[in-house]
GROMACS .gro file of C-alpha atoms in nm:
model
  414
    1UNK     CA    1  14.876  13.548  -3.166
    2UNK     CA    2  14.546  13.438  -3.220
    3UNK     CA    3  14.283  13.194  -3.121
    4UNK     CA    4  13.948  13.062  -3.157
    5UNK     CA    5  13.620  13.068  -2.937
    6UNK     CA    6  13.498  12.728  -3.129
    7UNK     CA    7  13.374  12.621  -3.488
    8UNK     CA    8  13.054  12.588  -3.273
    9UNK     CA    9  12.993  12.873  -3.129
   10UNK     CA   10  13.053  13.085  -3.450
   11UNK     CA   11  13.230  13.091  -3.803
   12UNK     CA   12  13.563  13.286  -3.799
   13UNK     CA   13  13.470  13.569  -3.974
   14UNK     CA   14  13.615  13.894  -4.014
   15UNK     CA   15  13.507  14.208  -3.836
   16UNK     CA   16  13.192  14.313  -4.103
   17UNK     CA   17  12.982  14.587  -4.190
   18UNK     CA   18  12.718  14.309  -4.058
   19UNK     CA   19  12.858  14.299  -3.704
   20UNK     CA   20  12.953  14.716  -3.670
   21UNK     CA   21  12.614  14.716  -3.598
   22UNK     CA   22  12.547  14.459  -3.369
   23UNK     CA   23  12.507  14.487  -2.997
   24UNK     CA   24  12.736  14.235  -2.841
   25UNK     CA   25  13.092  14.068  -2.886
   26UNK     CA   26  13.300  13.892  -2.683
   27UNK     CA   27  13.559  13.994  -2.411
   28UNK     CA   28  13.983  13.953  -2.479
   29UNK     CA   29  14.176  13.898  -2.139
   30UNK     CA   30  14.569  13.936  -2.265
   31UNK     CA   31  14.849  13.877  -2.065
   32UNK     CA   32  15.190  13.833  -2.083
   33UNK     CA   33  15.262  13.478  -2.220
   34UNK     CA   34  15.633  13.474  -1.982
   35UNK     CA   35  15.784  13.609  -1.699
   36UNK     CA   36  16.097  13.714  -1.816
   37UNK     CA   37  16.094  14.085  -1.874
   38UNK     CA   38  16.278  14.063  -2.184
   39UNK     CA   39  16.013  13.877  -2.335
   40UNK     CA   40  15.740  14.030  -2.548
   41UNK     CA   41  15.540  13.768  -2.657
   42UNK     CA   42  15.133  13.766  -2.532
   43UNK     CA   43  14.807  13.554  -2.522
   44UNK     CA   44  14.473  13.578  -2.442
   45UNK     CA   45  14.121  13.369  -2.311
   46UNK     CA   46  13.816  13.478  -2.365
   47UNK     CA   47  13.621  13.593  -2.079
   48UNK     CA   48  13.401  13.416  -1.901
   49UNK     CA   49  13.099  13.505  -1.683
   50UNK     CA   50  13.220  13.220  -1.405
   51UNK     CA   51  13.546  12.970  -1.428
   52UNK     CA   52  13.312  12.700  -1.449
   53UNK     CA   53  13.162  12.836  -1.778
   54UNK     CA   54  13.240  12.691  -2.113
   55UNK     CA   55  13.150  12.917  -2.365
   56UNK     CA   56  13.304  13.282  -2.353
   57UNK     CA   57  13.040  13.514  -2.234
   58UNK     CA   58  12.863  13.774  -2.434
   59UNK     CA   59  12.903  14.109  -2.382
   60UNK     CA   60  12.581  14.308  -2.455
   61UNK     CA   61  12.598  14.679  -2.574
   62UNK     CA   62  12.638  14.880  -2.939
   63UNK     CA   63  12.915  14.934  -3.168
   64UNK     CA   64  13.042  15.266  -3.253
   65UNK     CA   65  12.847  15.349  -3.566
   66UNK     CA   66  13.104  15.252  -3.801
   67UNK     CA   67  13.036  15.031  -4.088
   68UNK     CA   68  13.401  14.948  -4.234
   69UNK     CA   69  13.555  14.581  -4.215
   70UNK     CA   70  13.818  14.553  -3.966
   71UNK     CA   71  13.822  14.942  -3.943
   72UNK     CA   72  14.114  15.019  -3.584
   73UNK     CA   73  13.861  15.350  -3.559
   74UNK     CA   74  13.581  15.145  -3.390
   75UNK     CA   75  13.468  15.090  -3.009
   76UNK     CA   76  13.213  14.901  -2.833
   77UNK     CA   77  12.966  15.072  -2.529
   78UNK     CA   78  12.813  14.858  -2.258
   79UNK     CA   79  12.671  14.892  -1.954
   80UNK     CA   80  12.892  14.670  -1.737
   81UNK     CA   81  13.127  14.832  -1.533
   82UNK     CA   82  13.507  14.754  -1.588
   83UNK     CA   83  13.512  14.594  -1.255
   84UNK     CA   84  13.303  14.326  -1.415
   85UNK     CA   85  13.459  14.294  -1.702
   86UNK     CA   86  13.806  14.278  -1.511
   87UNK     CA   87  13.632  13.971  -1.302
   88UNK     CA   88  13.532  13.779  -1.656
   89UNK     CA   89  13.902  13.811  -1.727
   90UNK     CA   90  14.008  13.648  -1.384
   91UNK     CA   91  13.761  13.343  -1.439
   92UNK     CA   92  13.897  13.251  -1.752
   93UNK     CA   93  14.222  13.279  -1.611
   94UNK     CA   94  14.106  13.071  -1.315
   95UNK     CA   95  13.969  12.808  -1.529
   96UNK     CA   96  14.264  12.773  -1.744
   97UNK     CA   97  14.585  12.815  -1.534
   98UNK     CA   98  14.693  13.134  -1.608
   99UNK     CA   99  14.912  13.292  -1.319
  100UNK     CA  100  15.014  13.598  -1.522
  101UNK     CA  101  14.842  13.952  -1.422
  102UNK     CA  102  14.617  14.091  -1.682
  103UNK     CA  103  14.761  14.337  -1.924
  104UNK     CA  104  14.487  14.421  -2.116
  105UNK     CA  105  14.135  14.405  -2.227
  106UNK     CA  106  13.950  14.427  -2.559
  107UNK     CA  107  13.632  14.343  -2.743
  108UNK     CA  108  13.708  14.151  -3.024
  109UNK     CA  109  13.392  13.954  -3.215
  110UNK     CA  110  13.603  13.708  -3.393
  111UNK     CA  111  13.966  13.564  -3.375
  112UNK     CA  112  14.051  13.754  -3.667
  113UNK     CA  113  13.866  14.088  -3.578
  114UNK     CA  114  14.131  14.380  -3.462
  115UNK     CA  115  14.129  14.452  -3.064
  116UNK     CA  116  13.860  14.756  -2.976
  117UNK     CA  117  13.821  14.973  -2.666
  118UNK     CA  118  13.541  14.892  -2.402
  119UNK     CA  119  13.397  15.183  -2.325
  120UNK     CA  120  13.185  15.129  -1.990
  121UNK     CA  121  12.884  15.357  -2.030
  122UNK     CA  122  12.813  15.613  -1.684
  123UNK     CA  123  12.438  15.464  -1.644
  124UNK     CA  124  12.284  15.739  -1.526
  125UNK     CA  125  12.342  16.161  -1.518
  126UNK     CA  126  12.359  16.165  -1.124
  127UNK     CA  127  12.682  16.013  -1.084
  128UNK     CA  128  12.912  16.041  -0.737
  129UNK     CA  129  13.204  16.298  -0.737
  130UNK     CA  130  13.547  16.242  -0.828
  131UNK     CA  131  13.733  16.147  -1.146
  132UNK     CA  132  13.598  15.832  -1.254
  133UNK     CA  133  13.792  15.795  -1.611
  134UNK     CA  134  14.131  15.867  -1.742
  135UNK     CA  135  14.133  15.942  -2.125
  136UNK     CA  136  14.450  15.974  -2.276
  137UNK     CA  137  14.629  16.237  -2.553
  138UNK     CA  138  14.974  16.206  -2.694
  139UNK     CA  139  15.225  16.025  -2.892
  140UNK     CA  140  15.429  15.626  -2.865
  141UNK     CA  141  15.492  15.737  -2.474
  142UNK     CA  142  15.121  15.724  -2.437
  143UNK     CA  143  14.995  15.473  -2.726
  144UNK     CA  144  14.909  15.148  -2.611
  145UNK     CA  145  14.734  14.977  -2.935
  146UNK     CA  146  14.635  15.258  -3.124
  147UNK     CA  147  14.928  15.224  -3.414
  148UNK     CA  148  14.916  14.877  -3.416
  149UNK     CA  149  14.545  14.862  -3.493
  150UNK     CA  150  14.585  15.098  -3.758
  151UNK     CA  151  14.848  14.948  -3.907
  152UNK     CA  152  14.667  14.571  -3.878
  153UNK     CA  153  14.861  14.463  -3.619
  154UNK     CA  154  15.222  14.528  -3.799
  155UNK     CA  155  15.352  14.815  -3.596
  156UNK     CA  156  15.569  14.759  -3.369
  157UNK     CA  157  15.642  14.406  -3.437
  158UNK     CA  158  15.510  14.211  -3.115
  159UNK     CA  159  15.833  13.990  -3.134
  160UNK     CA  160  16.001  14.262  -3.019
  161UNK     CA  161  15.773  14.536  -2.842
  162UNK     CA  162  15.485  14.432  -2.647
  163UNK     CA  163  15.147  14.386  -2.808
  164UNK     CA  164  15.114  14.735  -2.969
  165UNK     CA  165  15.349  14.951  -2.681
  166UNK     CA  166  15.615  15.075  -2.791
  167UNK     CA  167  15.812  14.902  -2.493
  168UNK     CA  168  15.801  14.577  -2.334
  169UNK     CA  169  15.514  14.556  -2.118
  170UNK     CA  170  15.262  14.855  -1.999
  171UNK     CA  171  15.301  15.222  -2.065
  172UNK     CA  172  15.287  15.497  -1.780
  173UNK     CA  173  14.928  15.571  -1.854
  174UNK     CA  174  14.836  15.249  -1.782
  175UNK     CA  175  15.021  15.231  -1.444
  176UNK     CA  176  14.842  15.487  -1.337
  177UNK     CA  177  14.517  15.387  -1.441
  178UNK     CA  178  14.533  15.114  -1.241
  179UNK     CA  179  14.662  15.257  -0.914
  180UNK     CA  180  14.419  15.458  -0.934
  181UNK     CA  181  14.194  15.209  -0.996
  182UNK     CA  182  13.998  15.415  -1.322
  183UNK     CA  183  13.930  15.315  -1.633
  184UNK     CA  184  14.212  15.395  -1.935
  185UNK     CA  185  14.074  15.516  -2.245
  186UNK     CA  186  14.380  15.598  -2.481
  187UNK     CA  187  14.396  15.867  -2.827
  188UNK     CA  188  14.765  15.853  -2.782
  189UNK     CA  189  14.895  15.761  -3.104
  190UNK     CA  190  15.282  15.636  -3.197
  191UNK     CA  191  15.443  15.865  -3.413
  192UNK     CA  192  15.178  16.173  -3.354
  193UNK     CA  193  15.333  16.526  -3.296
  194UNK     CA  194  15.159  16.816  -3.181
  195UNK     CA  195  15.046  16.917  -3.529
  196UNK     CA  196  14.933  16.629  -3.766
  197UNK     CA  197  15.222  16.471  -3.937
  198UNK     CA  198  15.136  16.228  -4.226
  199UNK     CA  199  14.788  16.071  -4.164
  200UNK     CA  200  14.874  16.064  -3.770
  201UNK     CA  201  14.626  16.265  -3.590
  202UNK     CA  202  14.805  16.535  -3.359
  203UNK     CA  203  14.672  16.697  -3.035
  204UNK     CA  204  14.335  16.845  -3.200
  205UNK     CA  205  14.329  16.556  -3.406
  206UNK     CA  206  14.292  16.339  -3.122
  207UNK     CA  207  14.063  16.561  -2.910
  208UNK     CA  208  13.831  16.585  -3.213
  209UNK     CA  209  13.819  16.209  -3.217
  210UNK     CA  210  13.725  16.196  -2.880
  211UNK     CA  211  13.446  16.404  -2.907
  212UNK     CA  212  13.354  16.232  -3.179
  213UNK     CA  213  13.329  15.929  -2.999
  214UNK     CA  214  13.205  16.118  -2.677
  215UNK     CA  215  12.879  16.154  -2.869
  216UNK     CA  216  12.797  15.781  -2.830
  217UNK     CA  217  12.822  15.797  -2.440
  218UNK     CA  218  12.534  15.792  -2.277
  219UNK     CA  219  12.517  16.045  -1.945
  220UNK     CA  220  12.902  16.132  -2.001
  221UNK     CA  221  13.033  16.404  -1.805
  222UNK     CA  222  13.387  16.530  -1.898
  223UNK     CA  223  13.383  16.688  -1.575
  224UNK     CA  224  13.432  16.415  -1.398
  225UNK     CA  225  13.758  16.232  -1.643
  226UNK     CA  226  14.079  16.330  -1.597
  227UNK     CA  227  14.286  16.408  -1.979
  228UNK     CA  228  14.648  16.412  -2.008
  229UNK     CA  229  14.844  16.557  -2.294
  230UNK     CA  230  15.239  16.453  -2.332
  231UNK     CA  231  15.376  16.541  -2.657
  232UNK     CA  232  15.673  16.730  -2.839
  233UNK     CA  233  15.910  16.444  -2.845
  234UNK     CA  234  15.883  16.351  -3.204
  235UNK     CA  235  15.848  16.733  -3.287
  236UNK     CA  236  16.159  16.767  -3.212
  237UNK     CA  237  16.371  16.438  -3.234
  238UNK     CA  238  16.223  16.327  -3.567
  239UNK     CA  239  16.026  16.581  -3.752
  240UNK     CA  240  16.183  16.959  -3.686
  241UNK     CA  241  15.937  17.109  -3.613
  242UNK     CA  242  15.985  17.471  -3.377
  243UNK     CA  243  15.927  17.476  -3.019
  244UNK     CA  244  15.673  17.823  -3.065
  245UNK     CA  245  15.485  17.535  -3.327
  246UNK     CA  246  15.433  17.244  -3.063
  247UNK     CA  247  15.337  17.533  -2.785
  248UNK     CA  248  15.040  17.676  -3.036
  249UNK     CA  249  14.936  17.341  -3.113
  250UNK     CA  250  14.933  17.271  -2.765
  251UNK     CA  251  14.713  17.567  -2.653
  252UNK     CA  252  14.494  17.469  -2.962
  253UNK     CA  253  14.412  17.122  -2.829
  254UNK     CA  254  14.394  17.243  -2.455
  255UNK     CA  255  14.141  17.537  -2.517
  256UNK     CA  256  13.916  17.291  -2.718
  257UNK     CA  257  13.928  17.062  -2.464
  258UNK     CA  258  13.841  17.267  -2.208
  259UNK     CA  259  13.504  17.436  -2.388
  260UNK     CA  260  13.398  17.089  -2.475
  261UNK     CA  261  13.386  17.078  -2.059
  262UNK     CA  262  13.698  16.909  -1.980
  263UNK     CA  263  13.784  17.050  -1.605
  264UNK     CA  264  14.069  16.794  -1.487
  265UNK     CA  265  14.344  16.848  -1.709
  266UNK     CA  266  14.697  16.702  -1.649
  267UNK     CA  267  14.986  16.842  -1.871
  268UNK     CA  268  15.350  16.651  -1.895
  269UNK     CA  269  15.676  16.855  -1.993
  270UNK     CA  270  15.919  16.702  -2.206
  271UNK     CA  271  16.191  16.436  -2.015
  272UNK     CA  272  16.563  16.446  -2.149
  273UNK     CA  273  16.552  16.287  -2.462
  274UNK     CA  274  16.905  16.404  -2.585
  275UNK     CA  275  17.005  16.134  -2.315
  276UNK     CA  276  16.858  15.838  -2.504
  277UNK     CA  277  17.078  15.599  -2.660
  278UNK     CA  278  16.959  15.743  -3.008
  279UNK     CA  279  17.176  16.030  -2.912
  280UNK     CA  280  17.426  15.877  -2.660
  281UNK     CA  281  17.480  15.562  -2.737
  282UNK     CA  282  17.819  15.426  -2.926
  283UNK     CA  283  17.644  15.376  -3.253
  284UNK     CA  284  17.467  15.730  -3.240
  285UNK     CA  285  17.425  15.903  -3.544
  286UNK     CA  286  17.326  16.199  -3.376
  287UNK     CA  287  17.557  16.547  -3.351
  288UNK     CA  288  17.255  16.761  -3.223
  289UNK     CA  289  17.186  16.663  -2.854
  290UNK     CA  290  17.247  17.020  -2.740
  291UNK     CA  291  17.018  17.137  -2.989
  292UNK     CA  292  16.725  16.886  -2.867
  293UNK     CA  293  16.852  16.981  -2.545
  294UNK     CA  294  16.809  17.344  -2.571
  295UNK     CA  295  16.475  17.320  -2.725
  296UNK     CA  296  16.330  17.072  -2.439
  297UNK     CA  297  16.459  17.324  -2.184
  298UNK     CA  298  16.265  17.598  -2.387
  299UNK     CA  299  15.930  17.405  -2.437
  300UNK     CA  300  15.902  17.306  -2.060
  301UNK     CA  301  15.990  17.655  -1.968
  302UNK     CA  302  15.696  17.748  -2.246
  303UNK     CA  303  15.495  17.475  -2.063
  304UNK     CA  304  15.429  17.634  -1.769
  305UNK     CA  305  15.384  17.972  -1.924
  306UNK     CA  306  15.116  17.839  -2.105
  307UNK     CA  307  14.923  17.661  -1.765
  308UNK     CA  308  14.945  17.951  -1.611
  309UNK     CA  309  14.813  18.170  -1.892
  310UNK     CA  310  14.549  17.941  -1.934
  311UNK     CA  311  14.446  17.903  -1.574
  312UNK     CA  312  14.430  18.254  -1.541
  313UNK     CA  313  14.206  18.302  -1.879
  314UNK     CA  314  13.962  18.092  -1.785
  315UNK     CA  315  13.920  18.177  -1.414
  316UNK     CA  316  13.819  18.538  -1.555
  317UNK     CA  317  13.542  18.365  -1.672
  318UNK     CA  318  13.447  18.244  -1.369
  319UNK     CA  319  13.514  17.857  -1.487
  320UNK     CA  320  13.704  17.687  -1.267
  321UNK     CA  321  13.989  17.400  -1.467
  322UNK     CA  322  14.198  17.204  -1.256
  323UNK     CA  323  14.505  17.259  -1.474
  324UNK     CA  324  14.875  17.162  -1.416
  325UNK     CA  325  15.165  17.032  -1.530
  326UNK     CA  326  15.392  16.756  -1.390
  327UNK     CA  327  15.744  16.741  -1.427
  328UNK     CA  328  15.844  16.398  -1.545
  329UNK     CA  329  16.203  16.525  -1.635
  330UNK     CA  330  16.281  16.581  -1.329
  331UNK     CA  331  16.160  16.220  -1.271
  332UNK     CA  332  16.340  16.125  -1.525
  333UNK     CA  333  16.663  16.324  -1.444
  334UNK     CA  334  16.667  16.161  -1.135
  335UNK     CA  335  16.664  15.805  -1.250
  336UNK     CA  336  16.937  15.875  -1.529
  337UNK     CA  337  17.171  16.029  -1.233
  338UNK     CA  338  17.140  15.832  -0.970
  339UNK     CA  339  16.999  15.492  -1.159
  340UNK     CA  340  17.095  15.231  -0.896
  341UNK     CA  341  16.847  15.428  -0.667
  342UNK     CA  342  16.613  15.278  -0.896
  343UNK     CA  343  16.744  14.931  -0.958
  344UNK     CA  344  16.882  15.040  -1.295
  345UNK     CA  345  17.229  14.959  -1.438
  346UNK     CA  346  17.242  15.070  -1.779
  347UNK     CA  347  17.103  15.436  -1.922
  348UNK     CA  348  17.312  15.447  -2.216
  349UNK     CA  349  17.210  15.129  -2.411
  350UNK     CA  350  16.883  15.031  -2.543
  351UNK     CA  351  16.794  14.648  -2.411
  352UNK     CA  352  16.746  14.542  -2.792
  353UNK     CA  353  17.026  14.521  -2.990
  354UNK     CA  354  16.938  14.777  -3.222
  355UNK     CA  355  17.231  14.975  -3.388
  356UNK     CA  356  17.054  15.252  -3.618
  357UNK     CA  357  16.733  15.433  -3.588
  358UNK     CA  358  16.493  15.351  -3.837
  359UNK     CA  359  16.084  15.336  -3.870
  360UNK     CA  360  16.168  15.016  -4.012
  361UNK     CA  361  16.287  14.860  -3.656
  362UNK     CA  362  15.996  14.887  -3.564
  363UNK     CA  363  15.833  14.614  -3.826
  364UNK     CA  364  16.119  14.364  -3.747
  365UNK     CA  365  16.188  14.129  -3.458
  366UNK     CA  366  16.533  14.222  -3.279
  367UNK     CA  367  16.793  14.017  -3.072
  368UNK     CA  368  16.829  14.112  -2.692
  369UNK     CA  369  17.158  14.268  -2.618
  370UNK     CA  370  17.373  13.953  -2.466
  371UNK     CA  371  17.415  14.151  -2.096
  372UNK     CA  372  17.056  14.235  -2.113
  373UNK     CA  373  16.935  13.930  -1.903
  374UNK     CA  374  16.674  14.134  -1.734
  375UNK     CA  375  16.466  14.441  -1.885
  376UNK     CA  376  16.439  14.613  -1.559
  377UNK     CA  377  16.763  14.684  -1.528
  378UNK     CA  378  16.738  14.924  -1.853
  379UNK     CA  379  16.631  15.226  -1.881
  380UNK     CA  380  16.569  15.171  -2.260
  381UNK     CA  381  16.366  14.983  -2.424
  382UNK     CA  382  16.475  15.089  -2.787
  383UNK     CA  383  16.691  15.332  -2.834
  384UNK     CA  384  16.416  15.649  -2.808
  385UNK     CA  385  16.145  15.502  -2.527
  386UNK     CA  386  16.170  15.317  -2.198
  387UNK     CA  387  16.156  14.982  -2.065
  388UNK     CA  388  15.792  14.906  -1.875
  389UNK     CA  389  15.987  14.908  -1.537
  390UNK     CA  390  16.097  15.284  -1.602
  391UNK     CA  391  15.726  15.357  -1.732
  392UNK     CA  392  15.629  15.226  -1.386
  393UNK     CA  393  15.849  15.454  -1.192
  394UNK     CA  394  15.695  15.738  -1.424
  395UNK     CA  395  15.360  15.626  -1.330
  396UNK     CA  396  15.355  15.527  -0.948
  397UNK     CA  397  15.680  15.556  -0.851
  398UNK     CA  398  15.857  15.223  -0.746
  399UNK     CA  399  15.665  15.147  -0.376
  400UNK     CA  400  15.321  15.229  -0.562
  401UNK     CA  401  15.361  15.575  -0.355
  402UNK     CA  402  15.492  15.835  -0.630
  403UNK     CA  403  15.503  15.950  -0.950
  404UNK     CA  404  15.200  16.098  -1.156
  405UNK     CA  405  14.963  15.861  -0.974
  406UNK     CA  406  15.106  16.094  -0.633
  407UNK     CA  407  15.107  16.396  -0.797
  408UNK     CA  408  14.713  16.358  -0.939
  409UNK     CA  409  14.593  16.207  -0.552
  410UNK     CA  410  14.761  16.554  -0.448
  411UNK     CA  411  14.573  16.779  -0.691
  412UNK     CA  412  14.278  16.627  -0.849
  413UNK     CA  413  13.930  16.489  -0.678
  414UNK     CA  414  13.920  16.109  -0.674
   0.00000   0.00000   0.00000
């Protein structure tokens, strides 16, 4: 869905080698365009420095140094702080009616220009203690827009998944971004394993991009973000790919990480996948659960091998990495067992009515199952990933008061 600033204010133009190397653009304030949680569909206002303002506000600062038209690798740097950015959002919201929350934010020149990251630059090298950014490693549990950029806004179909998650609303990451109240910079990209599979950027793939991009960022200190890594689920489910493979890869990323100066490290383990509809449901096409199952059990045990080996390496050399891994299949365990405890109903179906598994789904607009009347009540989204309300739980918890966001106030310095 798109829409323009004003014929005169500017010519809708494509993102251009012209304007990679300008130094401003304007702000994107999305939110979701209904209330109904089985509803995907999104819109936007431009920000605006006060609700009384009438032409979006310019956002001063330097492109990523990347000349390519409508390129998804870009991002913009400025010096205001997300808070302000966040408040540009509200005004325009103010001045035009909107009562939805915002979802998201990008930098976007024109109406037909791709959505970038804001990257709010740390303005000087004394900065206070405490994480002060989240930055984000992993595969479609994680991704947030990432795909969907680089596939020009086709994948997954925002008729049917919400603007560039693979679910219907925000993704765990997100959730716990904002309870935290930090910044969410995402490399998590759909489809990624731990190795690179296609042209999809695995775990080192994704840290190396980030440190490409680090170089940009004025006064950043690593030190001082928080990185989380949560992948193996396509390794296994979709690609076959061993369990000793994803825990190399793994390692690989982590101890790369780590030199570059990363010192607040959160690792996920694998959640029960072999319970998703994919596998359980009464169209499944699946006969190896217990296989997936075996090797999940295997790769979480491997998981905290691998913390512990690493935590253990490093404090030999006297460098001291807050590294640990949280158990979201537990989590998950929990709210597949006892589901009502969480105000869910179904954890067999997937909320669309989608009877095969195919990459192709995801480039299509799907009907709503007819007894899914309210998303929240699912565990499933789509047949492999979960609803935004189960995402939430995963994130915060349901009162706000658990999940990751817990589990990071209890062992990380905010």
């Amino acid at each position: 869905m798109y829409k323009s600033i004003s014929a005169g204010v500017f010519c809708l133009l494509s993102f251009s080698a012209t304007e990679a190397f300008a130094d401003t653009t304007f702000l994107r304030c999305f939110y979701k365009a209904s209330t109904d949680t089985t509803n995907t569909d999104f819109d936007y206002e431009w920000g605006l420095k006060s609700s009384s303002s009438f032409f979006p506000t310019t956002i001063k600062g330097q492109w990523w140094n990347n000349a390519i038209m409508n390129d998804p690798a870009n991002m913009f740097y400025t010096d205001l702080p997300q808070s302000t950015l966040k408040t540009y959002c509200q005004n325009a919201f103010t001045k035009k009616g909107v009562t939805q929350p915002l979802m998201w934010m990008a930098a976007g020149s024109t109406s037909a220009s791709l959505n970038y990251t804001i990257w709010s630059n740390d303005l000087s090298a004394s900065q206070p203690n405490g994480i002060s950014k989240l930055i984000v490693f992993g595969d479609s549990a994680s991704d947030n827009q990432n795909l969907y950029s680089g596939t020009q806004q086709l994948m997954p179909y925002h008729g049917s998944w919400f603007l560039g998650h693979f679910t219907n609303g925000r993704v765990w990451n997100e959730y716990l971004a904002d309870n935290l109240n930090i910044p969410n910079y995402n490399w998590a990209v759909a489809g990624a394993a731990a190795d690179d599979y296609l042209v999809i950027p695995g775990l080192e793939g994704q840290v190396d991009s980030y440190l490409g991009y680090m170089q940009s960022a004025p006064n950043y200190q690593p030190e001082k973000s928080l990185f989380t890594m949560f992948i193996g689920g396509n390794d296994l489910v979709n690609y076959e790919r061993s369990v000793a493979s994803i825990l190399a890869n793994e390692r690989a990323a982590l101890i790369k990480l780590i030199d570059s100066g990363a010192r607040n490290i959160l690792v996920l383990n694998l959640p029960a996948f072999d319970r998703a509809p994919v596998f359980v449901d009464s169209n499944s096409e699946r006969d190896d659960a217990d296989t997936i199952r075996s090797q999940i059990l295997e790769l979480n045990s491997g998981l905290v091998a691998l913390v512990s080996e690493l935590k253990t390496q490093y404090a030999a050399q006297n460098i001291n990495v807050n590294l640990h891994l949280y158990d979201v299949k537990s989590q998950v365990d929990a709210m597949l067992n006892n589901p009502a405890a969480y105000g869910k109903s179904n954890v067999t179906e997937s909320c669309l009515e989608l009877n095969n598994q195919s990459s192709a789904n995801y480039l299509m607009d799907h009907a709503r199952r007819p007894h899914c009347t309210d998303a929240d009540s699912f565990v499933f989204w789509d047949r492999l990933h979960p609803t935004t309300h189960a995402h939430k739980i995963i994130g915060e918890g349901l009162s706000g008061q658990g999940g990751v966001a817990a589990f990071v106030r209890a062992h990380y310095p905010l």
